[in-house]
Tab-separated table of C-alpha atoms and ligand atoms in Angstrom:
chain	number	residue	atom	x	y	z
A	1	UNK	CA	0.000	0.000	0.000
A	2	UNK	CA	1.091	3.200	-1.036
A	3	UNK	CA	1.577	5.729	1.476
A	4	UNK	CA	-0.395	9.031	0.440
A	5	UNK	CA	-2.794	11.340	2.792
A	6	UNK	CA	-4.685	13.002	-0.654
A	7	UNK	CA	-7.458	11.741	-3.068
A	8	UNK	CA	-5.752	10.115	-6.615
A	9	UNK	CA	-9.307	12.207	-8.125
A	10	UNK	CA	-9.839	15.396	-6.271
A	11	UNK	CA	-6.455	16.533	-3.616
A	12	UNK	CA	-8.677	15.882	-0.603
A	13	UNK	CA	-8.322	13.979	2.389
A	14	UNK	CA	-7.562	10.515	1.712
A	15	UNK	CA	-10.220	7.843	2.982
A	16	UNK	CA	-9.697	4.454	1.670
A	17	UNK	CA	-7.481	2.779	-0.975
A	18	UNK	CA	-10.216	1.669	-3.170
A	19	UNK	CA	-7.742	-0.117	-5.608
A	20	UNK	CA	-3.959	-1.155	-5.262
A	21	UNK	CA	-2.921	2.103	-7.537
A	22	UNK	CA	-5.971	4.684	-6.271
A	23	UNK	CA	-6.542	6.605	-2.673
A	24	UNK	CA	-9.798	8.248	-2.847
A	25	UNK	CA	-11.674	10.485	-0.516
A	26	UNK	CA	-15.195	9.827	1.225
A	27	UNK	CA	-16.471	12.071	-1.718
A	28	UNK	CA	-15.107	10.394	-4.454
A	29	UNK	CA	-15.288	7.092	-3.259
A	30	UNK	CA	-18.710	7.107	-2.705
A	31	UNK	CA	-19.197	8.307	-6.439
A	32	UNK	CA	-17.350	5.478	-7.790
A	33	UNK	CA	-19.259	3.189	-5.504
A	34	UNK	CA	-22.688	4.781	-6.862
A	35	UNK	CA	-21.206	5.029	-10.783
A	36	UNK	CA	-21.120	1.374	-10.254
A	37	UNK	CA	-24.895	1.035	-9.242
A	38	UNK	CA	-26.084	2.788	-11.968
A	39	UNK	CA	-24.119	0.771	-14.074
A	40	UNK	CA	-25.230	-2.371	-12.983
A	41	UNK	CA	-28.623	-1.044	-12.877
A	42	UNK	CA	-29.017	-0.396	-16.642
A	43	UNK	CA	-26.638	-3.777	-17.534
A	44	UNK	CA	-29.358	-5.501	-15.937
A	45	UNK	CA	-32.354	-3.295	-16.880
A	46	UNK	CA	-33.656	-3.464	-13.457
A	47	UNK	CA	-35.307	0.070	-13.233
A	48	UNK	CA	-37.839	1.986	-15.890
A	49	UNK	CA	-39.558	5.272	-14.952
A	50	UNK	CA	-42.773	5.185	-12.553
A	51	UNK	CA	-41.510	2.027	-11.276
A	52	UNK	CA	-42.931	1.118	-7.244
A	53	UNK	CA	-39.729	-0.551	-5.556
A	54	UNK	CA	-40.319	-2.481	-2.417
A	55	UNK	CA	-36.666	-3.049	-0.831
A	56	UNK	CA	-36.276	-5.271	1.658
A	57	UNK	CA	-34.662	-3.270	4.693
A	58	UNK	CA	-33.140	-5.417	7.563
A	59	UNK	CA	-31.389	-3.038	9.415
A	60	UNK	CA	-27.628	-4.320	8.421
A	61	UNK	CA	-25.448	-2.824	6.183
A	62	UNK	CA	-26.087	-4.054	2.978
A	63	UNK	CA	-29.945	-2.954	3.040
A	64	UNK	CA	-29.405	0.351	4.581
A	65	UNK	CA	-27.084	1.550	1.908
A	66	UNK	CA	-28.670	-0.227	-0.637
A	67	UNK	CA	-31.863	2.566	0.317
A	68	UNK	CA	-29.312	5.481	0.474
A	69	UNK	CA	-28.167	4.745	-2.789
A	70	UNK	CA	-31.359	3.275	-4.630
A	71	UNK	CA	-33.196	6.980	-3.266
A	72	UNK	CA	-30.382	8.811	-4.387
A	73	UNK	CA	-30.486	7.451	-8.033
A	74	UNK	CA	-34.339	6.375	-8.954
A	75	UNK	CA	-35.971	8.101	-11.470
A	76	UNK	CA	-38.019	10.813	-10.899
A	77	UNK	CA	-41.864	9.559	-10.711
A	78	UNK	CA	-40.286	6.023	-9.288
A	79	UNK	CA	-41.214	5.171	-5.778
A	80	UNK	CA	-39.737	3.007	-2.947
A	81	UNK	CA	-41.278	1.228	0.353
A	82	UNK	CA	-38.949	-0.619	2.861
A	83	UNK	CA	-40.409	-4.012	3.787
A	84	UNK	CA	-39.222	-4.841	7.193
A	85	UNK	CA	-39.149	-8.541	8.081
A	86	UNK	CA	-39.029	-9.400	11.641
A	87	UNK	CA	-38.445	-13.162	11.492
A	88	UNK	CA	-38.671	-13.059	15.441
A	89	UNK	CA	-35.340	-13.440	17.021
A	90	UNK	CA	-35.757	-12.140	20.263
A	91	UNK	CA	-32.077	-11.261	21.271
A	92	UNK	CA	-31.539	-9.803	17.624
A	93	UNK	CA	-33.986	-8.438	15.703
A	94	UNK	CA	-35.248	-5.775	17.396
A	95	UNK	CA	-32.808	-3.241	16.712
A	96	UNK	CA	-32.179	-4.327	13.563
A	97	UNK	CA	-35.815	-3.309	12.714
A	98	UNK	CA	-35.943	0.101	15.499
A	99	UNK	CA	-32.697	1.455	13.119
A	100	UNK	CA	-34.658	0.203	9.886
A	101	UNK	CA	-37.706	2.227	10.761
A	102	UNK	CA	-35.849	5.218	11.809
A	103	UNK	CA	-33.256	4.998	8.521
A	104	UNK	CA	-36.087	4.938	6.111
A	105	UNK	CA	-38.037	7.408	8.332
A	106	UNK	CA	-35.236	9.996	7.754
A	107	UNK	CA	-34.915	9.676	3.867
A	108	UNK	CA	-38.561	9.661	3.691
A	109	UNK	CA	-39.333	6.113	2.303
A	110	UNK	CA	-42.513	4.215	4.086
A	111	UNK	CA	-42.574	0.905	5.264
A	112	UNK	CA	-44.359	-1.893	5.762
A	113	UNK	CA	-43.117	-4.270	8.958
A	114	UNK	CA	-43.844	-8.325	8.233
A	115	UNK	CA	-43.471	-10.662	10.474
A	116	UNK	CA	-43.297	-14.808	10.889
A	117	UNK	CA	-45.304	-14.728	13.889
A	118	UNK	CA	-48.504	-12.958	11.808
A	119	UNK	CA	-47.788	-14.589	8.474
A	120	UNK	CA	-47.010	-18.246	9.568
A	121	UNK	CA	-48.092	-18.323	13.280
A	122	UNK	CA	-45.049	-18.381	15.353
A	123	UNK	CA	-41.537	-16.847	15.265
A	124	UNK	CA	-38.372	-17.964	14.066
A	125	UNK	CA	-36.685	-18.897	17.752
A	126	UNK	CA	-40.247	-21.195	18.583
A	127	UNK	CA	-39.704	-22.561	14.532
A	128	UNK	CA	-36.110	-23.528	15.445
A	129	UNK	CA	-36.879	-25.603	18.327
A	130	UNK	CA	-39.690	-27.294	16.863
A	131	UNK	CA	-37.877	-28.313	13.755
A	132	UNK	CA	-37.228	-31.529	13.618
A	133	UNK	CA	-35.483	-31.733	10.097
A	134	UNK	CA	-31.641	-31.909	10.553
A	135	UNK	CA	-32.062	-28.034	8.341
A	136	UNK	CA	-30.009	-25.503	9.460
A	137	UNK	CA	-31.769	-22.243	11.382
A	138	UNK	CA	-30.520	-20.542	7.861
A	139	UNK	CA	-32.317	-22.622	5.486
A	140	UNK	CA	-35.516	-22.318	7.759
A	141	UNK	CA	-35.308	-18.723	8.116
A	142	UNK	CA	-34.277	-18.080	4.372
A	143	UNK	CA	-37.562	-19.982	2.964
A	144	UNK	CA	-39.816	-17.875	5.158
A	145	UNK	CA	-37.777	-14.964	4.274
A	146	UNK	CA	-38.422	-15.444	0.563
A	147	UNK	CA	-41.928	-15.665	1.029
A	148	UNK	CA	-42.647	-13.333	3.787
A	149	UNK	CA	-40.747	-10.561	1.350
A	150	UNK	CA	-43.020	-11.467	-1.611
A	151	UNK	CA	-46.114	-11.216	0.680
A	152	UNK	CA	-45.098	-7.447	1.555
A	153	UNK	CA	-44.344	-6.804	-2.433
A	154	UNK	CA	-47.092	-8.003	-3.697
A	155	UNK	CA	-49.411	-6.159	-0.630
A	156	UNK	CA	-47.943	-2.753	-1.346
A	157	UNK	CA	-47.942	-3.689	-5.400
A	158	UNK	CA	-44.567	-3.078	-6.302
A	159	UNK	CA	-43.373	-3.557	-9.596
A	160	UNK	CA	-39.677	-5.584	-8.001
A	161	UNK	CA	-38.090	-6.379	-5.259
A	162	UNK	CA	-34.623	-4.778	-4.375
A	163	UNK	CA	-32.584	-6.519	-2.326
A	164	UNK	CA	-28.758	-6.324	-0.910
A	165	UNK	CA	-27.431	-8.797	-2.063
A	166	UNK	CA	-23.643	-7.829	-2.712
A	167	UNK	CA	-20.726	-9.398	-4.637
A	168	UNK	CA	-19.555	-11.387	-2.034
A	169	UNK	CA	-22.712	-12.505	-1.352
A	170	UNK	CA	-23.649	-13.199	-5.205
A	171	UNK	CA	-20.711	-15.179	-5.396
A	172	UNK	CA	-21.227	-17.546	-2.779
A	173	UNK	CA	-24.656	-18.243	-4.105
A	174	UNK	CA	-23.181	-19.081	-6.930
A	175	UNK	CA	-20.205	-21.297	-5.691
A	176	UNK	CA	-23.092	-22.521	-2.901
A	177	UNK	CA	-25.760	-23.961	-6.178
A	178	UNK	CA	-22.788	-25.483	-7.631
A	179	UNK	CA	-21.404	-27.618	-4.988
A	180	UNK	CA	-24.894	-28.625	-4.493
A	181	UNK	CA	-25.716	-29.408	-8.157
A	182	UNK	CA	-28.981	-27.559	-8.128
A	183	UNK	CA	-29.235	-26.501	-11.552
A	184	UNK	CA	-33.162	-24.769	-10.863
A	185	UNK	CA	-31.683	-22.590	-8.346
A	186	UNK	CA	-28.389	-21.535	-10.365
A	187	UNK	CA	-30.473	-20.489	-12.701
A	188	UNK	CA	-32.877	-18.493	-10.642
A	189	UNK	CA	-29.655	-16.766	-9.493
A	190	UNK	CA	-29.872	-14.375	-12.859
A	191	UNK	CA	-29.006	-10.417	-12.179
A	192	UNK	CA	-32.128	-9.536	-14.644
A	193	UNK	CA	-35.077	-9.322	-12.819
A	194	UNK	CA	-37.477	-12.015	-14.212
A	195	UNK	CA	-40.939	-12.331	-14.405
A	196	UNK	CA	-41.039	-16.215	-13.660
A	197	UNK	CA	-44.925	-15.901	-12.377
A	198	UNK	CA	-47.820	-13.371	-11.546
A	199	UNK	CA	-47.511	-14.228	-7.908
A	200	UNK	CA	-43.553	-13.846	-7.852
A	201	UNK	CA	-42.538	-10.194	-7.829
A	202	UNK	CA	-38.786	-10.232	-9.665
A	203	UNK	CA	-36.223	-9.294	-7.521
A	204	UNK	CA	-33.383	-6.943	-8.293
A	205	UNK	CA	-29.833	-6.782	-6.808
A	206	UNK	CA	-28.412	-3.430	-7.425
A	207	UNK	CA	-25.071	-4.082	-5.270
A	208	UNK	CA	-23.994	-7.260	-6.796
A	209	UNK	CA	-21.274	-5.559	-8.569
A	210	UNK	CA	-20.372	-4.353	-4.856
A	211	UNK	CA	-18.383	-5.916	-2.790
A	212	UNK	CA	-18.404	-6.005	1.150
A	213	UNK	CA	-15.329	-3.877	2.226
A	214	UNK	CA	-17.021	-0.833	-0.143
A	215	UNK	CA	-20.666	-1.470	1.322
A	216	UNK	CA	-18.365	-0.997	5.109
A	217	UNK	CA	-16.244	2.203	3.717
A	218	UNK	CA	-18.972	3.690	2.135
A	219	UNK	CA	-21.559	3.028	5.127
A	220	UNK	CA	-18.790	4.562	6.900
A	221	UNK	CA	-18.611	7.636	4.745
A	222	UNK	CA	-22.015	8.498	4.369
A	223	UNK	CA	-22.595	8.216	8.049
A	224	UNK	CA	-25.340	5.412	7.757
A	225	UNK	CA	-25.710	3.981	11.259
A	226	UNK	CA	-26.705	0.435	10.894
A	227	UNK	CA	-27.132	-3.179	13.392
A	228	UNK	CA	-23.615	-4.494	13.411
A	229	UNK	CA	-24.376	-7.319	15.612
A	230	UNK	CA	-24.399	-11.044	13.953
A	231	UNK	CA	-27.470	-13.123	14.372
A	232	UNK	CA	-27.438	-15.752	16.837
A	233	UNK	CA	-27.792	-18.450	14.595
A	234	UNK	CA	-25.340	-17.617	11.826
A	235	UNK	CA	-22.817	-19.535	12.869
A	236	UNK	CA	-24.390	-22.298	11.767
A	237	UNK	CA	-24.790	-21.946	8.120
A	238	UNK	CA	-22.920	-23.977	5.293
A	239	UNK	CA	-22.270	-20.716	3.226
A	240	UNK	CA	-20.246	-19.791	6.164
A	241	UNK	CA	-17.212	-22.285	4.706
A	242	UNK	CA	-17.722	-21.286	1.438
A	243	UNK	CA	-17.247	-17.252	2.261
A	244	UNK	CA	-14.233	-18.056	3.926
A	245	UNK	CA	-12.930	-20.076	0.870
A	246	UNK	CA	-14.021	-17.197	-1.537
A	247	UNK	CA	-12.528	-14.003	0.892
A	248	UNK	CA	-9.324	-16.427	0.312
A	249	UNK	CA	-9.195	-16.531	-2.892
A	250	UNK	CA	-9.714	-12.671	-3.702
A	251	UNK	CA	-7.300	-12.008	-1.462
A	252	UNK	CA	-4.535	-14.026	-3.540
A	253	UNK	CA	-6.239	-13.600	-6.659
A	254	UNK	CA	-8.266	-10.115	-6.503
A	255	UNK	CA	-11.325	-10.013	-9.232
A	256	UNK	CA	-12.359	-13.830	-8.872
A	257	UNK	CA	-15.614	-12.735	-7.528
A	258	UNK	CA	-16.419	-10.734	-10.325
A	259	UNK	CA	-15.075	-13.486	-12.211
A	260	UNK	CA	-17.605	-16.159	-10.878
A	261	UNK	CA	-20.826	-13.373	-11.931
A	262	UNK	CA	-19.022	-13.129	-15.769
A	263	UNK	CA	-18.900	-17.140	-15.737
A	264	UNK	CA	-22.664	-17.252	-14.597
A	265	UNK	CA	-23.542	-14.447	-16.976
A	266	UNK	CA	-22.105	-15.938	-19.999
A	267	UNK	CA	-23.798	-19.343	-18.597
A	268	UNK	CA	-27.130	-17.820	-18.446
A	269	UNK	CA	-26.857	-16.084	-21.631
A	270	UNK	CA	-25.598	-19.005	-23.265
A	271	UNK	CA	-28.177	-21.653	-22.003
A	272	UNK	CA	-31.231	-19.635	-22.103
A	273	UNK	CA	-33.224	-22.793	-22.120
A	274	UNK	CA	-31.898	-23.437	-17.988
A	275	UNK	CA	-34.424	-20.390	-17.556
A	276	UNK	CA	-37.045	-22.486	-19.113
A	277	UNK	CA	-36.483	-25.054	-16.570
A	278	UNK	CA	-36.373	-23.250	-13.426
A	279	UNK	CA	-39.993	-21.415	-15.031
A	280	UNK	CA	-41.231	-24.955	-16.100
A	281	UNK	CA	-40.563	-26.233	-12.399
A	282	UNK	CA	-42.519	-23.567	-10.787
A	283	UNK	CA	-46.265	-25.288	-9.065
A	284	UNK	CA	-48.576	-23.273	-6.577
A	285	UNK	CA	-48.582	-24.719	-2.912
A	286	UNK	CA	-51.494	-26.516	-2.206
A	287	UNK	CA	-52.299	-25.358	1.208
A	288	UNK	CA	-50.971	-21.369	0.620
A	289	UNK	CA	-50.939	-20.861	-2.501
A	290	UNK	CA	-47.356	-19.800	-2.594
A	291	UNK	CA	-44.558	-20.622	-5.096
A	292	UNK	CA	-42.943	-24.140	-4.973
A	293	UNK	CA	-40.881	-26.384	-6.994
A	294	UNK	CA	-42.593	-29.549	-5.300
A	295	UNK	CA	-45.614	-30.432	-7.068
A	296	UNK	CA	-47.845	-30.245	-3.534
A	297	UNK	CA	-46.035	-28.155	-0.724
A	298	UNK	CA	-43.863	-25.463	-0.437
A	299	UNK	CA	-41.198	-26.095	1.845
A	300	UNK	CA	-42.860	-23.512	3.778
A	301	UNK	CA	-45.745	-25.586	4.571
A	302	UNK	CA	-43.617	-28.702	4.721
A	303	UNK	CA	-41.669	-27.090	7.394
A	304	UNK	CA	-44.922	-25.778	10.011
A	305	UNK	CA	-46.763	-29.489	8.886
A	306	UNK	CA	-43.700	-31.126	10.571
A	307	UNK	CA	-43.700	-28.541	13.450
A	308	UNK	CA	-47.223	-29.616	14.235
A	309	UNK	CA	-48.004	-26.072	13.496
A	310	UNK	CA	-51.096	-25.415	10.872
A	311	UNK	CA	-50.210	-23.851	7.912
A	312	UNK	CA	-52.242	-21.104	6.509
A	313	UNK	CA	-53.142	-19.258	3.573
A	314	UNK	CA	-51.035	-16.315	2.744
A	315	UNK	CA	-52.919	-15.351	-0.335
B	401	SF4	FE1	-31.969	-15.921	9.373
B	401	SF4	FE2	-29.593	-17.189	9.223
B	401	SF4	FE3	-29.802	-14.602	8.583
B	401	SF4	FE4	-30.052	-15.383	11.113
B	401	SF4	S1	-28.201	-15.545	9.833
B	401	SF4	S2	-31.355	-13.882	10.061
B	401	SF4	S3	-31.100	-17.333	10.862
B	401	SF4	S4	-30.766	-16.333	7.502
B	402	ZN	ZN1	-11.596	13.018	-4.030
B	403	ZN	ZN1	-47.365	-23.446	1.187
């Protein structure tokens, strides 16, 4: 690392070494971090004017600045409304969603707070200890996630569904569908927001070009207070071993996560029929009515039937 006190761009303080050959400042960072947005925003053709975006606001980092810089660069005549999911962890969630409400309160943006106890009749900590699956708190909490996300699109019509996913995160998915061989879910995984049914609003991921040390630095820069404490249960997920191989890797070989979203690209693009399949796969659930690859249940359902808990229509 060079050692330099101004901005490469502008003569100002230096803030972070965004590169190995450029020192930016907060300003000039944070333009280069939003340039990229925008970017990936038209690549992907995820906004049009007038569009309604509902953005899924947690509270952590990735969310939070994903509304600073989504409010900053919408069209004019476009519209966005936080939906907070509370998944009910009671020694974590709370101030996750008390700094949501208050972030989005301050740039304006409504919201709409969904939770697991009102949509599927009991929180995540009581769905934890009554699962008797050997499935990891994650992969519980994730499928409700999915659909309790839709359920607040789809109330407050929006047109998508912006979430923060970043880079890192993107990546892992990836890397995570491939050690798994599910070829259904690695092609979901597509950065163009698609319309695979009425009742599935398409989701949009305007920091997957981002990676996690800018979403820190420019959190950091832009003053965005956000919940820095780790859920509870996080230590027990399987993408856990996987981030640590990735963070490894770009480390001794910077750009291979933007390397794994150019292989999926070109895999997408070049196999458009694997979109066919994962649209082709798609049933409604017979007892909600929500989305589901199995021909009867989502997993949703599945999951309360074999919690002794009654499923219920989220329609
Ligand atoms: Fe849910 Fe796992 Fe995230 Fe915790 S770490 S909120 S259990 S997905
Ligand atoms: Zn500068
Ligand atoms: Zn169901």
């Amino acid at each position: 690392m060079r050692k330099k006190t101004n901005c490469d761009r502008c003569n100002n303080s230096a803030f972070v070494q965004a590169t190995t050959d450029l020192i930016l400042c907060k300003s000039c960072f944070s333009f280069r971090v939003e340039k990229q947005v925008r970017k990936t925003v038209n690549q992907y053709n995820m906004l049009h004017q007038g569009i309604h975006i509902a953005l899924g606001l947690s509270g952590g980092k990735d969310s939070m600045v994903l509304l600073h810089i989504l409010s900053k660069i919408i069209h004019h005549g476009s519209k966005i409304t936080a939906i907070i999911v509370d998944e009910g962890i009671e020694t974590y969630r709370p101030e996750g969603v008390i700094l949501a409400q208050k972030y989005a309160k301050k740039l304006g943006i409504p919201n709409l707070v969904v939770t697991y106890n009102d949509l599927f009749g009991l929180p995540l900590d009581n769905m934890i200890i009554k699962s008797p699956f050997g499935k990891s708190s994650c992969a519980i909490c994730g499928t409700f996630r999915r659909k309790a996300l839709n359920y607040g699109a789809i109330k407050i019509n929006a047109d998508v569904l912006a979430i923060g996913i970043n880079l890192d995160d993107e990546a892992e998915s990836i890397q995570l569908n491939l050690i798994r061989g599910d070829t259904t879910r690695f092609s979901r995984l597509s950065r163009k927001p698609q319309k695979l049914h009425p009742k599935f609003v398409p989701r949009i991921k305007p920091l997957v070009l981002v990676s996690q040390p800018e979403i820190v630095y420019y959190a950091l820069a832009n003053n965005i207070e956000y919940h820095e404490q780790s859920c509870p249960y996080s230590a027990q997920a399987r993408r856990n071993s996987v981030r640590e191989f990735l963070s490894d890797q770009e480390k001794k070989h910077p750009g291979t996560l933007k390397n794994i979203i150019r292989f999926h690209d070109t895999m997408l693009e070049q196999q458009d029929h694997m979109i066919d399949i994962a649209v082709s796969n798609i049933n409604e659930c017979q007892i909600c009515g929500d989305l589901t690859d199995n021909k009867e249940l989502c997993m949703g359902c599945r999951l309360l039937i074999e919690m002794k808990v009654e499923p219920k229509s989220t329609d």
